[in-house]
Amino acid sequence: MTTQIKPNKKEVTREKNQKLILDAAEQLFSQLGYDGASMSMVAKEAQVPKANILYYFKSKDGLYESVIDRIIANWNLGLDNVTINDDPATVLYNYIKSKVILAVNQPMQSRLFASEILRGAPYLQNYFRTNTRPWVKQKVDVLQAWMDADKMDKVDPYHLLFTIWSTTQYYADFQAEVLLVMNKLEYDKTDVAQITQSIAHIILKGIGLKIPEQSET
Amino acid sequence: MTTQIKPNKKEVTREKNQKLILDAAEQLFSQLGYDGASMSMVAKEAQVPKANILYYFKSKDGLYESVIDRIIANWNLGLDNVTINDDPATVLYNYIKSKVILAVNQPMQSRLFASEILRGAPYLQNYFRTNTRPWVKQKVDVLQAWMDADKMDKVDPYHLLFTIWSTTQYYADFQAEVLLVMNKLEYDKTDVAQITQSIAHIILKGIGLKIPEQSET
DNA sequence: TTAGTAATTGACCTTTTGGTCAGTAAAGCT
DNA sequence: AGCTTTACTGACCAAAAGGTCAATTACTAA
């Protein structure tokens, strides 16, 4: 909702440059971690003077925070508007599917978060507390309601969510291991379906549900 | 197999100091990652002059490699001696259980590996190729045999293994997130059982098995 | 004892780090 | 056009990084 009456050349170039920098930073931070990536690397990658980065983002911390903020901004936790009346199998199947697609196609963001959490989530703590925790609480309530209505097995809903997160994210965060073990160079286009199928089979059947026939989006 | 006829004071102190250094390095690397931990931090933590560390381990890389090697040395992948004649449910249940115990009680090593893999496993690549891959291949064969004998559902055995690894390791590698979301400060003694139960329920049932009655070790 | 060897480390080196700042360029406004 | 203000950046800085080395201190074996 930026009132674009006057395109203001300053704003335009600033936004363009910031995007350039953030893109480079996102890539480098996710590849090398916070300490592994340096400001000069980001500058070189973004083809921008280092001082310019500092001018925009105040400090390395500031840049890192901005990168995280931007990811969060267009990070959809999914499972929105789920209600007790929805069909658990369909909802969970689609959720797993979308998570696998994300993991395989956009592993960078997942890895950035992973390295953040590995270090104790210094920057994400607040986000987890104020956003993720309530979000989870809400989904947990729906899951619990489904269980109470005997629509699915009674398992700890928190651990069920963790199971979905872990199994799907694994293919992004531990991609190097997965590929090495399976002796592949990269995921191919059949992998998404294959992975989704395996995970969905195990988890859905594991909580007493059936994989829905088809669910085109 | 060190021929300890003459306890040789030099060797004794060297080994003592190396252990001191490796312990400190293991802790710091797992906490801060390769780039986050510095030689001087390790020196301070181990209460040893920095030059001494370099004397023993040649370089930071050398130290890091030694840390990894030591972990690998007493790292048991589990699932040893499994054969087609074993009961899938018992074997997998015990495997899951032991993995959860490790994750909750010794998360440091898991995290060190995780950050290694996140960065593309520069040091573990060779290990994965020469050790993990054949190990996995062998377990995959057993799993496949169980499936062929209709002892369990037919799912991709690789992805089944990844599912077990991911769900269990998650509680070590992403401990910060888990605790924040569940609003806890640390795992308590009921958590191991709770986690094991949830994961085992989902995975075992998910592949058509039942949780074994009891399995004391 | 003592000569010879290995272990140890304080001082030092280079490079890189995140960060500052004063000066210059570029809009924006009237 | 000319004046003000903001955007930018090359040159610089102190701190910290990993690493070297010469000098000193153990040990060991004869």
PDB file of N, CA and C in Angstrom, chain A residues 92-123:
ATOM      1  N   LEU A  92      -4.109 -32.441   6.226  1.00  0.00           N
ATOM      2  CA  LEU A  92      -2.738 -32.827   6.557  1.00  0.00           C
ATOM      3  C   LEU A  92      -1.969 -33.270   5.319  1.00  0.00           C
ATOM      4  N   TYR A  93      -2.660 -33.962   4.423  1.00  0.00           N
ATOM      5  CA  TYR A  93      -1.985 -34.374   3.197  1.00  0.00           C
ATOM      6  C   TYR A  93      -1.501 -33.155   2.408  1.00  0.00           C
ATOM      7  N   ASN A  94      -2.365 -32.187   2.264  1.00  0.00           N
ATOM      8  CA  ASN A  94      -1.972 -30.989   1.515  1.00  0.00           C
ATOM      9  C   ASN A  94      -0.851 -30.232   2.221  1.00  0.00           C
ATOM     10  N   TYR A  95      -0.930 -30.228   3.527  1.00  0.00           N
ATOM     11  CA  TYR A  95       0.118 -29.544   4.290  1.00  0.00           C
ATOM     12  C   TYR A  95       1.467 -30.217   4.058  1.00  0.00           C
ATOM     13  N   ILE A  96       1.488 -31.515   4.168  1.00  0.00           N
ATOM     14  CA  ILE A  96       2.736 -32.260   3.934  1.00  0.00           C
ATOM     15  C   ILE A  96       3.244 -32.008   2.520  1.00  0.00           C
ATOM     16  N   LYS A  97       2.334 -32.093   1.590  1.00  0.00           N
ATOM     17  CA  LYS A  97       2.716 -31.898   0.196  1.00  0.00           C
ATOM     18  C   LYS A  97       3.349 -30.531  -0.029  1.00  0.00           C
ATOM     19  N   SER A  98       2.715 -29.517   0.500  1.00  0.00           N
ATOM     20  CA  SER A  98       3.251 -28.168   0.277  1.00  0.00           C
ATOM     21  C   SER A  98       4.601 -27.993   0.967  1.00  0.00           C
ATOM     22  N   LYS A  99       4.753 -28.638   2.104  1.00  0.00           N
ATOM     23  CA  LYS A  99       6.032 -28.540   2.824  1.00  0.00           C
ATOM     24  C   LYS A  99       7.143 -29.235   2.041  1.00  0.00           C
ATOM     25  N   VAL A 100       6.844 -30.351   1.446  1.00  0.00           N
ATOM     26  CA  VAL A 100       7.854 -31.067   0.675  1.00  0.00           C
ATOM     27  C   VAL A 100       8.257 -30.251  -0.556  1.00  0.00           C
ATOM     28  N   ILE A 101       7.270 -29.689  -1.211  1.00  0.00           N
ATOM     29  CA  ILE A 101       7.568 -28.860  -2.392  1.00  0.00           C
ATOM     30  C   ILE A 101       8.489 -27.711  -2.007  1.00  0.00           C
ATOM     31  N   LEU A 102       8.156 -27.062  -0.895  1.00  0.00           N
ATOM     32  CA  LEU A 102       9.009 -25.970  -0.412  1.00  0.00           C
ATOM     33  C   LEU A 102      10.425 -26.450  -0.130  1.00  0.00           C
ATOM     34  N   ALA A 103      10.520 -27.574   0.550  1.00  0.00           N
ATOM     35  CA  ALA A 103      11.836 -28.089   0.958  1.00  0.00           C
ATOM     36  C   ALA A 103      12.707 -28.389  -0.252  1.00  0.00           C
ATOM     37  N   VAL A 104      12.099 -28.983  -1.246  1.00  0.00           N
ATOM     38  CA  VAL A 104      12.887 -29.382  -2.419  1.00  0.00           C
ATOM     39  C   VAL A 104      13.195 -28.184  -3.316  1.00  0.00           C
ATOM     40  N   ASN A 105      12.231 -27.292  -3.457  1.00  0.00           N
ATOM     41  CA  ASN A 105      12.419 -26.192  -4.406  1.00  0.00           C
ATOM     42  C   ASN A 105      13.054 -24.940  -3.810  1.00  0.00           C
ATOM     43  N   GLN A 106      12.856 -24.723  -2.506  1.00  0.00           N
ATOM     44  CA  GLN A 106      13.427 -23.528  -1.889  1.00  0.00           C
ATOM     45  C   GLN A 106      14.136 -23.861  -0.583  1.00  0.00           C
ATOM     46  N   PRO A 107      15.195 -24.624  -0.693  1.00  0.00           N
ATOM     47  CA  PRO A 107      15.832 -25.083   0.550  1.00  0.00           C
ATOM     48  C   PRO A 107      16.585 -23.981   1.302  1.00  0.00           C
ATOM     49  N   MET A 108      16.943 -22.900   0.602  1.00  0.00           N
ATOM     50  CA  MET A 108      17.777 -21.878   1.228  1.00  0.00           C
ATOM     51  C   MET A 108      17.160 -21.286   2.483  1.00  0.00           C
ATOM     52  N   GLN A 109      15.912 -20.890   2.364  1.00  0.00           N
ATOM     53  CA  GLN A 109      15.263 -20.270   3.506  1.00  0.00           C
ATOM     54  C   GLN A 109      15.156 -21.241   4.678  1.00  0.00           C
ATOM     55  N   SER A 110      14.829 -22.463   4.357  1.00  0.00           N
ATOM     56  CA  SER A 110      14.728 -23.477   5.406  1.00  0.00           C
ATOM     57  C   SER A 110      16.063 -23.633   6.127  1.00  0.00           C
ATOM     58  N   ARG A 111      17.143 -23.618   5.342  1.00  0.00           N
ATOM     59  CA  ARG A 111      18.474 -23.792   5.939  1.00  0.00           C
ATOM     60  C   ARG A 111      18.883 -22.600   6.789  1.00  0.00           C
ATOM     61  N   LEU A 112      18.497 -21.418   6.346  1.00  0.00           N
ATOM     62  CA  LEU A 112      18.806 -20.225   7.129  1.00  0.00           C
ATOM     63  C   LEU A 112      18.144 -20.316   8.501  1.00  0.00           C
ATOM     64  N   PHE A 113      16.886 -20.706   8.489  1.00  0.00           N
ATOM     65  CA  PHE A 113      16.175 -20.882   9.752  1.00  0.00           C
ATOM     66  C   PHE A 113      16.840 -21.983  10.580  1.00  0.00           C
ATOM     67  N   ALA A 114      17.184 -23.057   9.925  1.00  0.00           N
ATOM     68  CA  ALA A 114      17.785 -24.177  10.637  1.00  0.00           C
ATOM     69  C   ALA A 114      19.060 -23.744  11.350  1.00  0.00           C
ATOM     70  N   SER A 115      19.901 -22.970  10.650  1.00  0.00           N
ATOM     71  CA  SER A 115      21.155 -22.600  11.302  1.00  0.00           C
ATOM     72  C   SER A 115      20.886 -21.598  12.420  1.00  0.00           C
ATOM     73  N   GLU A 116      19.856 -20.806  12.263  1.00  0.00           N
ATOM     74  CA  GLU A 116      19.451 -19.909  13.334  1.00  0.00           C
ATOM     75  C   GLU A 116      19.056 -20.698  14.588  1.00  0.00           C
ATOM     76  N   ILE A 117      18.222 -21.693  14.376  1.00  0.00           N
ATOM     77  CA  ILE A 117      17.710 -22.460  15.518  1.00  0.00           C
ATOM     78  C   ILE A 117      18.813 -23.285  16.156  1.00  0.00           C
ATOM     79  N   LEU A 118      19.718 -23.805  15.309  1.00  0.00           N
ATOM     80  CA  LEU A 118      20.844 -24.579  15.821  1.00  0.00           C
ATOM     81  C   LEU A 118      21.645 -23.784  16.840  1.00  0.00           C
ATOM     82  N   ARG A 119      21.796 -22.487  16.583  1.00  0.00           N
ATOM     83  CA  ARG A 119      22.567 -21.634  17.470  1.00  0.00           C
ATOM     84  C   ARG A 119      21.736 -21.124  18.628  1.00  0.00           C
ATOM     85  N   GLY A 120      20.534 -21.638  18.778  1.00  0.00           N
ATOM     86  CA  GLY A 120      19.713 -21.232  19.908  1.00  0.00           C
ATOM     87  C   GLY A 120      18.715 -20.147  19.570  1.00  0.00           C
ATOM     88  N   ALA A 121      18.566 -19.890  18.270  1.00  0.00           N
ATOM     89  CA  ALA A 121      17.538 -18.965  17.788  1.00  0.00           C
ATOM     90  C   ALA A 121      17.615 -17.570  18.393  1.00  0.00           C
ATOM     91  N   PRO A 122      18.820 -16.980  18.445  1.00  0.00           N
ATOM     92  CA  PRO A 122      18.932 -15.652  19.075  1.00  0.00           C
ATOM     93  C   PRO A 122      17.992 -14.613  18.476  1.00  0.00           C
ATOM     94  N   TYR A 123      17.803 -14.668  17.168  1.00  0.00           N
ATOM     95  CA  TYR A 123      16.960 -13.659  16.537  1.00  0.00           C
ATOM     96  C   TYR A 123      15.509 -14.110  16.386  1.00  0.00           C
TER      97      TYR A 123
END
